[in-house]
């Protein structure tokens, strides 16, 4: 590794979970206030604070589902009810022999996890609105079952909640129990937020296609998140039942579900601190406006509208002081191609990536029609042609997004079959998009780190508990991403929120993200669109350097100069068919190409 790269690697940020989500200080302040609360306030406020802690235990998990993964789960009160009934029934001794409340708490967590997964799984197939409706339906079912299954739940009469023994039996004792669990939940979810899993969730939320291209497996990730979210909701239910001391189906109205959901939204998506403050705010609000309790649903709705319209980023956006500093207005992107060998490493002796007679039509439109193509390691292959000639479709077939109807895609002679869309990244096939797909609310560096998600070794649980492998992954991803950003010339913008950048900079971020895969093949869809002449030149040099490092580059472009300057081989498409193929010199003088496309 050369010294420049080594220097970049040594500048690493603190990898603490809480630190990465908006500074540790606000959390420490909340911890101090929470711990000293009995010194300031009386028993009544202790009760409200206990309730806020319990709600947060649930919302912390829901936050990963709604705020990070972007799934509209509005019926989460069902899991609170399930946890509450499980713990109550197990400790009441009505249906089964009496269990210890702690054991009941653990079982409530397990039941919550299982049902969290059951409610969550439809999210893999259903989009936004439909998923929201299934969660609501589930909440109704749970409520009806609780009402009807009298022998176990006591029906409308209800059942007594669990009582935790000393030292948690007193009001303040129970408060500390809930406060401790809330603090642990905060810590765990902040760890996830600052891990490759948290970043992958935001990628699924804001740029699903890019997440797949980076190799992120949505089903596995969402499964982990729903299990966790369900488990903490189950725990919250058990605590809630204990706080209520007696529960009936009425204790779990849909209003409560809306409260949880809105707490995440007003907190801000992709934040831990925001939803935590949102939960405290929404729990305490009715106390300040006691005469308005009857209007609480109305108030929540108004609050939600105001937030969505005025500050879509929620509390987290208000607190994001760092991103209010103006950026330099004249920012040149100066790539450092000499860093590439250190980033991409020594190329493996993979053979070519080939397309043989590939055809794909959409309804009546023959997007590509019997296309042959060969991309060799270490070379730049240009793909040009008028709009609608099938260039992007070709990229989509190679990257596994679409399955061709005829023909074959081969890597080193092996046929690439229909695979999950995220599998091509494991073959080190990386890509960028015609319209940049990035996570606008994440920092530039985090966006680039998303590209290396599949190279982490630690599991979801290891990240949740901040174990050593999680730290090693984070340091590795942080260092590699810093290097990738320096290679494309954007290292100074690493800490900036990505949606503040210019279009041309987003194109280079996408390249940096793709480089995180140490790609054997890199597919670029119109990378020069929207770039200045100077930037196009630098882009050209960067692509040549990437190829020299051993990567096979396929570049779709409209700028003939760029293509003819950097490509070893050019294929011209027209109406999905190959019009011509050859070296740049051959293509430049090809009569049909000149007539149909270059307009010379
Ligand atoms: P290019 O990138 O060369 O401009 P595309 O590959 O995007 O062209 O599109 C080729 C043709 O296939 C166009 O006629 C386009 O309308 C059509 N097409 C591409 N994707 C789809 C799709 N998902 N559904 C229907 N038609 C599509
Ligand atoms: Mg296109």
Coordinates of C-alpha atoms and ligand atoms in Angstrom, one line a residue:
X1 CA 0.0 0.0 0.0
X2 CA 1.4 3.4 -0.9
X3 CA 1.9 6.1 1.7
X4 CA -1.0 8.3 0.5
X5 CA -3.4 5.4 1.0
X6 CA -1.8 4.6 4.4
X7 CA -2.3 8.3 5.5
X8 CA -5.9 8.2 4.5
X9 CA -6.4 4.9 6.4
X10 CA -5.0 6.3 9.6
X11 CA -7.7 9.1 9.7
X12 CA -10.6 7.2 11.1
X13 CA -13.6 8.4 13.0
X14 CA -14.8 7.1 16.3
X15 CA -16.9 4.1 15.4
X16 CA -19.2 4.3 18.5
X17 CA -22.8 3.7 17.6
X18 CA -24.3 6.6 19.6
X19 CA -21.5 8.9 18.3
X20 CA -22.3 8.2 14.7
X21 CA -25.9 9.1 15.1
X22 CA -25.6 12.7 16.1
X23 CA -23.2 12.9 19.0
X24 CA -23.1 11.1 22.3
X25 CA -23.8 14.2 24.3
X26 CA -27.6 14.4 23.9
X27 CA -27.8 10.7 24.9
X28 CA -25.6 11.3 28.0
X29 CA -27.8 14.3 29.0
X30 CA -30.9 12.2 28.7
X31 CA -29.3 9.4 30.7
X32 CA -28.4 11.8 33.4
X33 CA -31.8 13.4 33.6
X34 CA -33.5 10.0 33.5
X35 CA -31.3 8.6 36.2
X36 CA -31.8 11.6 38.5
X37 CA -35.5 12.0 37.8
X38 CA -36.8 11.0 41.2
X39 CA -34.9 14.0 42.6
X40 CA -36.9 16.5 40.6
X41 CA -40.4 15.2 40.2
X42 CA -43.1 13.5 42.1
X43 CA -44.7 10.1 41.6
X44 CA -47.2 11.2 39.0
X45 CA -44.5 12.3 36.6
X46 CA -42.6 9.2 37.5
X47 CA -45.5 7.3 36.0
X48 CA -45.5 9.3 32.8
X49 CA -41.7 8.8 32.6
X50 CA -42.1 5.1 33.1
X51 CA -44.7 5.1 30.3
X52 CA -42.3 7.0 28.0
X53 CA -39.6 4.5 28.7
X54 CA -41.9 1.6 27.8
X55 CA -43.1 3.3 24.7
X56 CA -39.6 3.9 23.6
X57 CA -38.6 0.2 24.1
X58 CA -41.2 -0.5 21.4
X59 CA -40.6 2.6 19.3
X60 CA -36.8 1.9 19.2
X61 CA -37.5 -1.3 17.3
X62 CA -40.3 0.2 15.2
X63 CA -37.8 2.9 14.3
X64 CA -35.6 0.4 12.5
X65 CA -38.7 -0.8 10.6
X66 CA -40.2 2.6 9.8
X67 CA -37.4 5.1 10.1
X68 CA -34.6 3.1 8.6
X69 CA -36.1 0.4 6.4
X70 CA -39.0 2.8 5.3
X71 CA -41.7 0.2 5.8
X72 CA -45.1 1.7 6.7
X73 CA -45.9 -0.4 9.8
X74 CA -48.8 1.3 11.5
X75 CA -50.4 -1.6 13.5
X76 CA -47.5 -2.1 15.9
X77 CA -49.8 -1.9 18.9
X78 CA -50.7 -5.5 18.1
X79 CA -47.3 -6.6 19.2
X80 CA -47.6 -4.6 22.4
X81 CA -50.9 -6.3 23.1
X82 CA -49.4 -9.8 22.3
X83 CA -46.5 -9.1 24.7
X84 CA -48.8 -7.8 27.4
X85 CA -51.2 -10.8 27.2
X86 CA -48.4 -13.3 27.0
X87 CA -46.7 -12.0 30.2
X88 CA -50.0 -11.5 32.0
X89 CA -51.4 -14.9 31.2
X90 CA -48.2 -16.6 32.1
X91 CA -47.9 -14.9 35.5
X92 CA -51.6 -14.8 36.4
X93 CA -51.7 -18.6 36.6
X94 CA -55.2 -18.8 35.1
X95 CA -54.3 -20.8 32.0
X96 CA -50.9 -22.3 32.9
X97 CA -49.0 -22.8 36.1
X98 CA -47.7 -19.4 37.4
X99 CA -44.3 -18.4 35.9
X100 CA -41.7 -15.9 37.2
X101 CA -42.3 -12.5 35.7
X102 CA -38.8 -12.4 34.3
X103 CA -39.3 -15.7 32.5
X104 CA -42.7 -14.3 31.3
X105 CA -40.8 -11.2 30.0
X106 CA -38.4 -13.4 28.0
X107 CA -41.3 -15.5 26.6
X108 CA -43.1 -12.3 25.7
X109 CA -40.0 -11.2 23.8
X110 CA -39.9 -14.5 21.9
X111 CA -43.6 -14.4 21.1
X112 CA -43.2 -10.7 19.9
X113 CA -40.2 -11.7 17.7
X114 CA -42.2 -14.5 16.0
X115 CA -45.2 -12.4 15.4
X116 CA -43.0 -9.4 14.4
X117 CA -41.7 -11.6 11.7
X118 CA -45.2 -12.8 10.7
X119 CA -46.6 -9.3 10.5
X120 CA -43.4 -8.1 8.7
X121 CA -43.0 -10.8 6.1
X122 CA -45.6 -9.4 3.7
X123 CA -43.3 -6.3 3.4
X124 CA -41.1 -8.5 1.2
X125 CA -43.9 -8.7 -1.4
X126 CA -46.3 -5.8 -0.7
X127 CA -45.5 -2.2 -1.3
X128 CA -46.0 0.7 1.1
X129 CA -49.8 1.2 1.3
X130 CA -50.7 -2.5 1.1
X131 CA -48.2 -3.4 3.8
X132 CA -49.6 -0.7 6.0
X133 CA -53.1 -2.2 5.6
X134 CA -51.9 -5.7 6.5
X135 CA -50.4 -4.4 9.8
X136 CA -53.6 -2.6 10.6
X137 CA -55.6 -5.8 9.8
X138 CA -53.3 -7.7 12.2
X139 CA -53.9 -5.2 15.0
X140 CA -57.6 -5.7 14.6
X141 CA -57.3 -9.5 14.6
X142 CA -55.2 -9.5 17.8
X143 CA -57.8 -7.2 19.5
X144 CA -60.7 -9.4 18.5
X145 CA -58.9 -12.6 19.6
X146 CA -58.1 -11.0 23.0
X147 CA -61.8 -10.2 23.4
X148 CA -63.1 -13.5 22.2
X149 CA -60.7 -15.9 23.9
X150 CA -62.2 -15.4 27.3
X151 CA -60.8 -18.5 29.0
X152 CA -57.3 -17.3 28.6
X153 CA -57.4 -13.5 28.2
X154 CA -60.4 -12.8 30.4
X155 CA -62.1 -11.3 27.4
X156 CA -63.6 -7.9 28.1
X157 CA -63.0 -8.3 31.9
X158 CA -59.3 -8.6 31.4
X159 CA -56.4 -10.1 33.2
X160 CA -54.0 -8.9 35.9
X161 CA -50.5 -7.7 34.7
X162 CA -47.3 -9.2 36.0
X163 CA -45.7 -7.8 39.1
X164 CA -42.0 -7.7 39.2
X165 CA -40.5 -8.5 42.6
X166 CA -38.2 -6.3 44.7
X167 CA -36.3 -4.1 43.9
X168 CA -38.6 -3.4 41.0
X169 CA -42.0 -3.6 42.8
X170 CA -42.0 0.1 44.0
X171 CA -43.1 2.8 41.6
X172 CA -39.6 4.2 41.2
X173 CA -38.1 0.7 41.3
X174 CA -40.2 -0.2 38.3
X175 CA -39.3 3.1 36.6
X176 CA -35.6 2.2 36.9
X177 CA -36.2 -1.2 35.5
X178 CA -38.0 0.3 32.4
X179 CA -35.4 3.1 32.1
X180 CA -32.6 0.5 32.1
X181 CA -34.3 -1.5 29.3
X182 CA -35.0 1.7 27.4
X183 CA -31.3 2.7 27.6
X184 CA -30.2 -0.7 26.4
X185 CA -32.6 -0.5 23.5
X186 CA -31.2 3.0 22.6
X187 CA -27.7 1.6 22.7
X188 CA -28.5 -1.4 20.6
X189 CA -30.4 0.4 17.9
X190 CA -27.8 3.1 17.7
X191 CA -25.2 0.3 17.2
X192 CA -27.3 -1.0 14.3
X193 CA -27.8 2.5 12.9
X194 CA -24.0 2.9 12.8
X195 CA -23.4 -0.5 11.2
X196 CA -23.4 -1.8 7.7
X197 CA -26.9 -3.2 8.5
X198 CA -28.3 0.3 9.4
X199 CA -26.8 1.7 6.2
X200 CA -28.2 -1.2 4.2
X201 CA -31.7 -0.5 5.6
X202 CA -31.6 3.1 4.5
X203 CA -30.4 2.0 1.1
X204 CA -33.4 -0.3 0.8
X205 CA -35.6 2.6 1.8
X206 CA -34.2 5.2 -0.6
X207 CA -32.5 3.4 -3.4
X208 CA -33.6 -0.2 -3.5
X209 CA -32.2 -0.9 -6.9
X210 CA -28.8 0.3 -5.8
X211 CA -29.0 -1.7 -2.6
X212 CA -29.5 -4.8 -4.7
X213 CA -26.7 -3.9 -7.0
X214 CA -24.5 -3.7 -3.9
X215 CA -25.4 -7.2 -3.0
X216 CA -27.7 -6.4 -0.1
X217 CA -30.2 -9.1 0.5
X218 CA -33.4 -7.5 1.5
X219 CA -35.2 -10.6 2.8
X220 CA -32.5 -11.6 5.3
X221 CA -32.0 -8.0 6.5
X222 CA -35.7 -7.4 7.0
X223 CA -36.1 -10.7 8.7
X224 CA -33.5 -9.7 11.3
X225 CA -35.1 -6.3 11.8
X226 CA -38.7 -7.7 12.2
X227 CA -37.5 -10.3 14.7
X228 CA -35.7 -7.6 16.8
X229 CA -38.5 -5.1 16.5
X230 CA -41.1 -7.7 17.5
X231 CA -39.0 -8.9 20.4
X232 CA -38.7 -5.4 21.9
X233 CA -42.4 -4.7 21.3
X234 CA -43.1 -7.9 23.2
X235 CA -40.9 -6.7 26.1
X236 CA -42.6 -3.4 26.0
X237 CA -46.0 -5.2 26.2
X238 CA -45.0 -7.1 29.3
X239 CA -43.8 -3.9 31.0
X240 CA -46.9 -2.1 29.8
X241 CA -49.2 -4.7 31.4
X242 CA -47.2 -4.4 34.7
X243 CA -47.6 -0.6 34.6
X244 CA -51.3 -0.9 33.9
X245 CA -51.6 -3.6 36.6
X246 CA -54.7 -4.8 34.7
X247 CA -55.3 -5.1 31.0
X248 CA -58.3 -5.4 28.7
X249 CA -58.4 -5.1 24.9
X250 CA -59.4 -1.5 25.4
X251 CA -55.8 -0.8 26.7
X252 CA -54.6 -1.2 23.1
X253 CA -56.4 1.3 21.0
X254 CA -55.4 2.1 17.4
X255 CA -54.5 5.6 18.7
X256 CA -51.6 4.1 20.5
X257 CA -50.3 2.6 17.3
X258 CA -50.6 5.9 15.5
X259 CA -48.7 7.5 18.4
X260 CA -45.8 5.1 17.9
X261 CA -45.8 5.6 14.2
X262 CA -45.9 9.4 14.5
X263 CA -43.1 9.4 17.1
X264 CA -40.8 8.0 14.5
X265 CA -42.0 10.4 11.8
X266 CA -41.7 13.6 13.9
X267 CA -38.4 12.3 15.1
X268 CA -37.0 12.0 11.6
X269 CA -36.3 9.0 9.5
X270 CA -32.9 7.4 9.9
X271 CA -32.3 9.0 13.3
X272 CA -32.2 7.5 16.8
X273 CA -32.2 10.7 18.9
X274 CA -35.1 12.2 16.9
X275 CA -37.6 9.4 17.5
X276 CA -36.5 9.1 21.1
X277 CA -37.4 12.8 21.7
X278 CA -40.5 12.3 19.6
X279 CA -41.6 9.5 21.9
X280 CA -41.0 11.6 25.0
X281 CA -42.8 14.5 23.5
X282 CA -45.9 12.5 22.5
X283 CA -46.1 10.7 25.8
X284 CA -45.9 14.0 27.8
X285 CA -48.0 16.1 25.5
X286 CA -51.4 15.1 26.8
X287 CA -50.3 15.9 30.3
X288 CA -49.6 19.5 29.4
X289 CA -52.9 19.8 27.4
X290 CA -55.1 17.8 29.7
X291 CA -58.3 19.4 28.5
X292 CA -57.3 18.4 25.0
X293 CA -57.1 14.7 25.7
X294 CA -60.3 14.0 23.9
X295 CA -58.7 15.7 20.9
X296 CA -55.5 13.7 21.0
X297 CA -56.1 11.9 17.7
X298 CA -56.9 15.2 16.1
X299 CA -53.8 16.7 17.6
X300 CA -51.6 13.9 16.4
X301 CA -53.0 14.2 12.9
X302 CA -52.3 18.0 12.9
X303 CA -48.8 17.5 14.2
X304 CA -48.1 14.9 11.6
X305 CA -49.4 17.2 8.8
X306 CA -47.3 20.1 10.1
X307 CA -44.2 17.9 10.2
X308 CA -44.6 16.4 6.8
X309 CA -45.3 19.8 5.2
X310 CA -42.9 22.0 7.1
X311 CA -40.0 19.9 8.3
X312 CA -40.0 16.5 6.5
X313 CA -36.7 15.6 8.2
X314 CA -38.4 15.9 11.6
X315 CA -36.6 16.7 14.9
X316 CA -33.4 15.1 13.6
X317 CA -33.3 17.7 10.8
X318 CA -33.8 20.6 13.3
X319 CA -30.9 19.3 15.3
X320 CA -28.6 18.7 12.4
X321 CA -26.5 21.8 12.8
X322 CA -23.5 20.4 11.0
X323 CA -25.3 20.3 7.7
X324 CA -26.4 23.9 7.8
X325 CA -22.9 25.2 7.3
X326 CA -22.6 26.4 3.7
X327 CA -20.5 24.4 1.3
X328 CA -17.7 25.8 -0.8
X329 CA -19.3 27.0 -4.0
X330 CA -16.5 26.2 -6.4
X331 CA -15.6 22.6 -5.8
X332 CA -13.4 20.8 -8.3
X333 CA -13.6 17.0 -8.5
X334 CA -10.0 15.9 -8.8
X335 CA -9.7 12.1 -8.9
X336 CA -6.5 10.5 -7.8
X337 CA -6.2 7.4 -10.1
X338 CA -2.9 6.4 -8.4
X339 CA -4.9 5.3 -5.4
X340 CA -6.9 2.7 -7.4
X341 CA -4.4 -0.2 -7.3
X342 CA -4.5 0.0 -3.5
X343 CA -8.3 0.0 -3.6
X344 CA -9.1 -2.6 -6.2
X345 CA -6.1 -4.9 -5.4
X346 CA -4.5 -7.3 -7.7
X347 CA -7.0 -8.5 -10.3
X348 CA -7.9 -12.2 -10.4
X349 CA -7.3 -13.9 -13.7
X350 CA -11.0 -14.0 -14.5
X351 CA -12.0 -14.4 -18.1
X352 CA -14.3 -12.2 -20.1
X353 CA -17.9 -11.3 -19.4
X354 CA -19.9 -12.2 -22.5
X355 CA -23.4 -11.8 -23.9
X356 CA -24.4 -14.3 -26.6
X357 CA -27.5 -13.6 -28.7
X358 CA -29.2 -12.0 -25.8
X359 CA -32.8 -10.8 -26.4
X360 CA -35.4 -9.2 -24.2
X361 CA -38.7 -7.6 -25.0
X362 CA -41.1 -5.7 -22.9
X363 CA -44.6 -6.4 -24.2
X364 CA -44.3 -5.4 -27.8
X365 CA -41.1 -3.5 -27.5
X366 CA -38.0 -5.5 -28.5
X367 CA -35.5 -3.7 -26.2
X368 CA -32.5 -5.9 -27.1
X369 CA -32.6 -8.3 -30.0
X370 CA -29.8 -10.9 -30.4
X371 CA -27.0 -9.0 -28.9
X372 CA -23.4 -10.2 -28.7
X373 CA -20.9 -8.4 -26.5
X374 CA -17.6 -9.2 -24.8
X375 CA -16.2 -7.2 -21.9
X376 CA -12.5 -8.1 -21.1
X377 CA -10.7 -7.5 -17.9
X378 CA -8.4 -4.5 -18.1
X379 CA -10.3 -3.0 -21.1
X380 CA -12.8 -0.2 -21.6
X381 CA -15.8 -1.2 -23.7
X382 CA -18.0 1.5 -25.0
X383 CA -21.7 1.0 -25.7
X384 CA -23.3 3.8 -27.7
X385 CA -26.5 4.3 -29.6
X386 CA -29.5 6.6 -29.8
X387 CA -32.0 6.9 -26.9
X388 CA -34.2 3.8 -26.6
X389 CA -31.7 1.6 -28.4
X390 CA -31.4 -0.8 -25.4
X391 CA -28.2 0.3 -23.7
X392 CA -29.7 0.5 -20.1
X393 CA -31.6 -2.7 -20.7
X394 CA -28.3 -4.4 -21.6
X395 CA -26.8 -3.2 -18.3
X396 CA -29.9 -4.4 -16.5
X397 CA -29.5 -7.9 -18.0
X398 CA -25.8 -8.1 -17.1
X399 CA -26.4 -6.9 -13.6
X400 CA -29.1 -9.5 -13.1
X401 CA -31.9 -7.0 -12.8
X402 CA -33.7 -8.5 -15.7
X403 CA -33.6 -12.0 -17.0
X404 CA -33.1 -12.2 -20.8
X405 CA -35.7 -14.2 -22.7
X406 CA -33.1 -15.7 -25.1
X407 CA -29.4 -16.1 -25.2
X408 CA -26.9 -16.3 -22.4
X409 CA -24.7 -14.1 -20.2
X410 CA -21.4 -15.9 -19.3
X411 CA -18.7 -15.0 -16.8
X412 CA -15.5 -16.7 -17.5
X413 CA -17.4 -19.3 -19.5
X414 CA -20.0 -20.1 -16.8
X415 CA -23.6 -19.2 -17.7
X416 CA -25.1 -16.7 -15.2
X417 CA -28.5 -18.0 -14.6
X418 CA -31.5 -16.2 -13.2
X419 CA -30.3 -15.2 -9.7
X420 CA -31.5 -13.1 -7.0
X421 CA -30.8 -9.5 -8.1
X422 CA -28.3 -9.1 -5.3
X423 CA -26.1 -12.1 -6.3
X424 CA -24.2 -10.4 -9.1
X425 CA -22.4 -8.2 -6.6
X426 CA -20.9 -11.3 -5.1
X427 CA -19.4 -12.0 -8.5
X428 CA -17.8 -8.6 -8.3
X429 CA -20.0 -7.1 -11.0
X430 CA -20.7 -3.5 -9.9
X431 CA -22.7 -0.8 -11.6
X432 CA -23.8 2.9 -11.6
X433 CA -27.1 4.2 -12.7
X434 CA -28.4 6.6 -15.4
X435 CA -30.0 8.6 -12.6
X436 CA -27.8 8.5 -9.6
X437 CA -29.4 6.3 -6.8
X438 CA -28.1 7.5 -3.5
X439 CA -29.4 7.9 0.1
X440 CA -29.9 11.6 0.2
X441 CA -30.1 11.8 4.0
X442 CA -26.9 9.9 4.7
X443 CA -23.5 11.4 4.4
X444 CA -21.4 11.0 1.3
X445 CA -19.0 8.6 3.2
X446 CA -21.9 6.5 4.4
X447 CA -23.2 6.2 0.9
X448 CA -19.9 4.9 -0.3
X449 CA -19.7 2.5 2.6
X450 CA -23.0 1.0 1.5
X451 CA -21.0 -0.3 -1.5
X452 CA -18.9 -2.6 0.7
X453 CA -21.8 -4.0 2.7
X454 CA -21.2 -7.6 1.6
X455 CA -17.6 -7.6 2.7
X456 CA -18.5 -7.2 6.4
X457 CA -18.0 -10.4 8.5
X458 CA -20.0 -9.7 11.6
X459 CA -23.7 -10.7 12.0
X460 CA -26.7 -8.5 12.9
X461 CA -26.5 -9.6 16.5
X462 CA -22.8 -8.8 16.7
X463 CA -23.6 -5.3 15.5
X464 CA -26.5 -5.0 17.9
X465 CA -24.2 -5.8 20.8
X466 CA -21.2 -3.9 19.4
X467 CA -18.9 -6.9 19.5
X468 CA -15.3 -6.9 18.1
X469 CA -16.2 -8.2 14.6
X470 CA -18.6 -5.3 14.2
X471 CA -15.9 -2.8 15.1
X472 CA -13.4 -4.5 12.7
X473 CA -16.0 -4.3 9.9
X474 CA -16.7 -0.7 10.6
X475 CA -13.0 0.3 10.6
X476 CA -12.4 -1.7 7.4
X477 CA -15.5 -0.1 5.6
X478 CA -14.6 3.3 6.8
X479 CA -11.0 3.1 5.7
X480 CA -11.9 1.6 2.3
X481 CA -14.6 4.1 1.7
X482 CA -12.3 7.0 2.6
X483 CA -9.8 5.6 0.1
X484 CA -12.5 5.2 -2.6
X485 CA -13.7 8.8 -2.1
X486 CA -10.1 10.1 -2.4
X487 CA -9.7 8.0 -5.6
X488 CA -12.7 9.7 -7.2
X489 CA -11.7 13.1 -5.8
X490 CA -14.4 13.7 -3.2
X491 CA -12.7 13.0 0.1
X492 CA -13.4 16.5 1.4
X493 CA -17.1 16.0 1.2
X494 CA -17.2 12.8 3.1
X495 CA -19.1 14.2 6.1
X496 CA -21.7 16.2 4.0
X497 CA -25.2 15.0 3.6
X498 CA -25.4 13.5 0.1
X499 CA -28.5 15.4 -1.0
X500 CA -26.6 18.7 -0.7
X501 CA -24.2 17.8 -3.5
X502 CA -24.3 18.7 -7.1
X503 CA -25.4 16.3 -9.8
X504 CA -21.9 15.7 -11.1
X505 CA -20.6 14.9 -7.6
X506 CA -23.4 12.3 -7.2
X507 CA -22.1 10.5 -10.3
X508 CA -18.6 10.3 -8.8
X509 CA -20.1 9.1 -5.5
X510 CA -21.7 6.2 -7.4
X511 CA -18.4 5.3 -8.9
X512 CA -16.8 5.3 -5.5
X513 CA -19.6 3.1 -4.1
X514 CA -19.1 0.7 -7.0
X515 CA -15.4 0.6 -6.4
X516 CA -16.0 -0.7 -2.9
X517 CA -16.9 -4.0 -4.4
X518 CA -13.3 -4.2 -5.9
X519 CA -15.2 -4.9 -9.1
X520 CA -14.0 -7.4 -11.7
X521 CA -16.5 -5.7 -14.0
X522 CA -17.8 -2.2 -13.7
X523 CA -20.9 -1.1 -15.7
X524 CA -21.5 2.6 -16.0
X525 CA -24.7 4.1 -17.4
X526 CA -24.1 7.5 -18.9
X527 CA -21.6 8.6 -16.2
X528 CA -20.7 11.8 -18.1
X529 CA -24.3 13.1 -18.4
X530 CA -24.5 16.5 -16.7
X531 CA -20.7 16.9 -16.3
X532 CA -18.7 19.8 -17.5
X533 CA -16.0 19.4 -20.2
X534 CA -13.3 19.4 -17.6
X535 CA -15.1 16.9 -15.5
X536 CA -15.6 14.6 -18.4
X537 CA -11.9 14.6 -19.1
X538 CA -11.1 13.7 -15.5
X539 CA -13.8 11.0 -15.6
X540 CA -12.2 9.6 -18.7
X541 CA -8.8 9.4 -17.0
X542 CA -10.4 7.7 -14.0
X543 CA -12.1 5.1 -16.1
X544 CA -8.9 4.3 -17.9
X545 CA -7.1 3.9 -14.6
X546 CA -9.8 1.6 -13.3
X547 CA -9.4 -0.6 -16.3
X548 CA -5.6 -0.5 -15.9
X549 CA -6.1 -1.8 -12.4
X550 CA -7.6 -4.9 -14.0
X551 CA -11.3 -4.2 -14.0
X552 CA -13.3 -4.8 -17.2
X553 CA -15.3 -1.5 -17.8
X554 CA -18.5 -1.2 -19.8
X555 CA -19.4 2.4 -20.3
X556 CA -22.7 3.6 -21.9
X557 CA -22.3 7.1 -23.2
X558 CA -23.6 9.8 -25.5
X559 CA -20.4 11.8 -25.6
X560 CA -18.5 10.5 -28.7
X561 CA -15.3 12.2 -27.6
X562 CA -15.2 10.4 -24.3
X563 CA -15.9 7.1 -25.9
X564 CA -13.4 7.4 -28.7
X565 CA -10.7 8.7 -26.3
X566 CA -10.9 5.9 -23.7
X567 CA -12.4 2.8 -25.2
X568 CA -10.5 -0.2 -26.5
X569 CA -13.6 -1.5 -28.2
X570 CA -17.0 0.1 -29.1
X571 CA -20.4 -1.5 -29.8
X572 CA -23.1 0.6 -31.5
X573 CA -26.7 -0.3 -30.8
X574 CA -29.7 0.7 -32.8
X575 CA -33.2 -0.5 -32.0
X576 CA -31.8 -3.3 -29.8
X577 CA -29.6 -4.6 -32.5
X578 CA -25.9 -4.3 -33.0
X579 CA -25.3 -1.8 -35.7
X580 CA -21.5 -2.0 -35.6
X581 CA -18.6 -3.0 -33.4
X582 CA -14.9 -2.4 -33.6
X583 CA -12.1 -0.2 -32.5
X584 CA -12.9 3.6 -32.1
X585 CA -11.1 4.3 -35.4
X586 CA -13.3 1.7 -37.2
X587 CA -16.5 3.0 -35.6
X588 CA -15.6 6.7 -36.3
X589 CA -15.5 6.0 -40.0
X590 CA -18.3 3.4 -40.2
X591 CA -20.7 4.8 -42.8
X592 CA -23.9 3.5 -41.1
X593 CA -22.9 4.8 -37.7
X594 CA -22.0 8.2 -39.0
X595 CA -25.3 8.4 -40.8
X596 CA -27.6 7.0 -38.1
X597 CA -25.9 8.3 -34.9
X598 CA -22.9 10.5 -35.1
X599 CA -24.6 12.7 -37.7
X600 CA -21.3 13.6 -39.5
Ligands
LIG1 P1 -31.4 3.4 -23.7 O1 -30.8 3.2 -22.4 O2 -30.6 2.9 -24.9 O3 -31.9 4.8 -23.9 P2 -33.4 1.5 -22.8 O4 -32.6 0.2 -22.6 O5 -33.7 2.2 -21.5 O6 -32.7 2.4 -23.8 O7 -34.8 1.1 -23.5 C1 -34.9 0.4 -24.6 C2 -36.3 0.2 -25.0 O8 -36.9 -0.7 -24.0 C3 -37.1 1.5 -24.9 O9 -38.1 1.5 -26.0 C4 -37.8 1.5 -23.6 O10 -39.0 2.2 -23.6 C5 -38.0 0.0 -23.4 N1 -38.0 -0.4 -22.0 C6 -36.9 -0.3 -21.1 N2 -37.2 -0.8 -19.9 C7 -38.5 -1.0 -19.9 C8 -39.5 -1.5 -19.0 N3 -39.1 -1.8 -17.7 N4 -40.8 -1.7 -19.4 C9 -41.1 -1.5 -20.6 N5 -40.3 -1.0 -21.6 C10 -39.0 -0.8 -21.3
LIG2 MG1 -30.5 4.5 -20.9

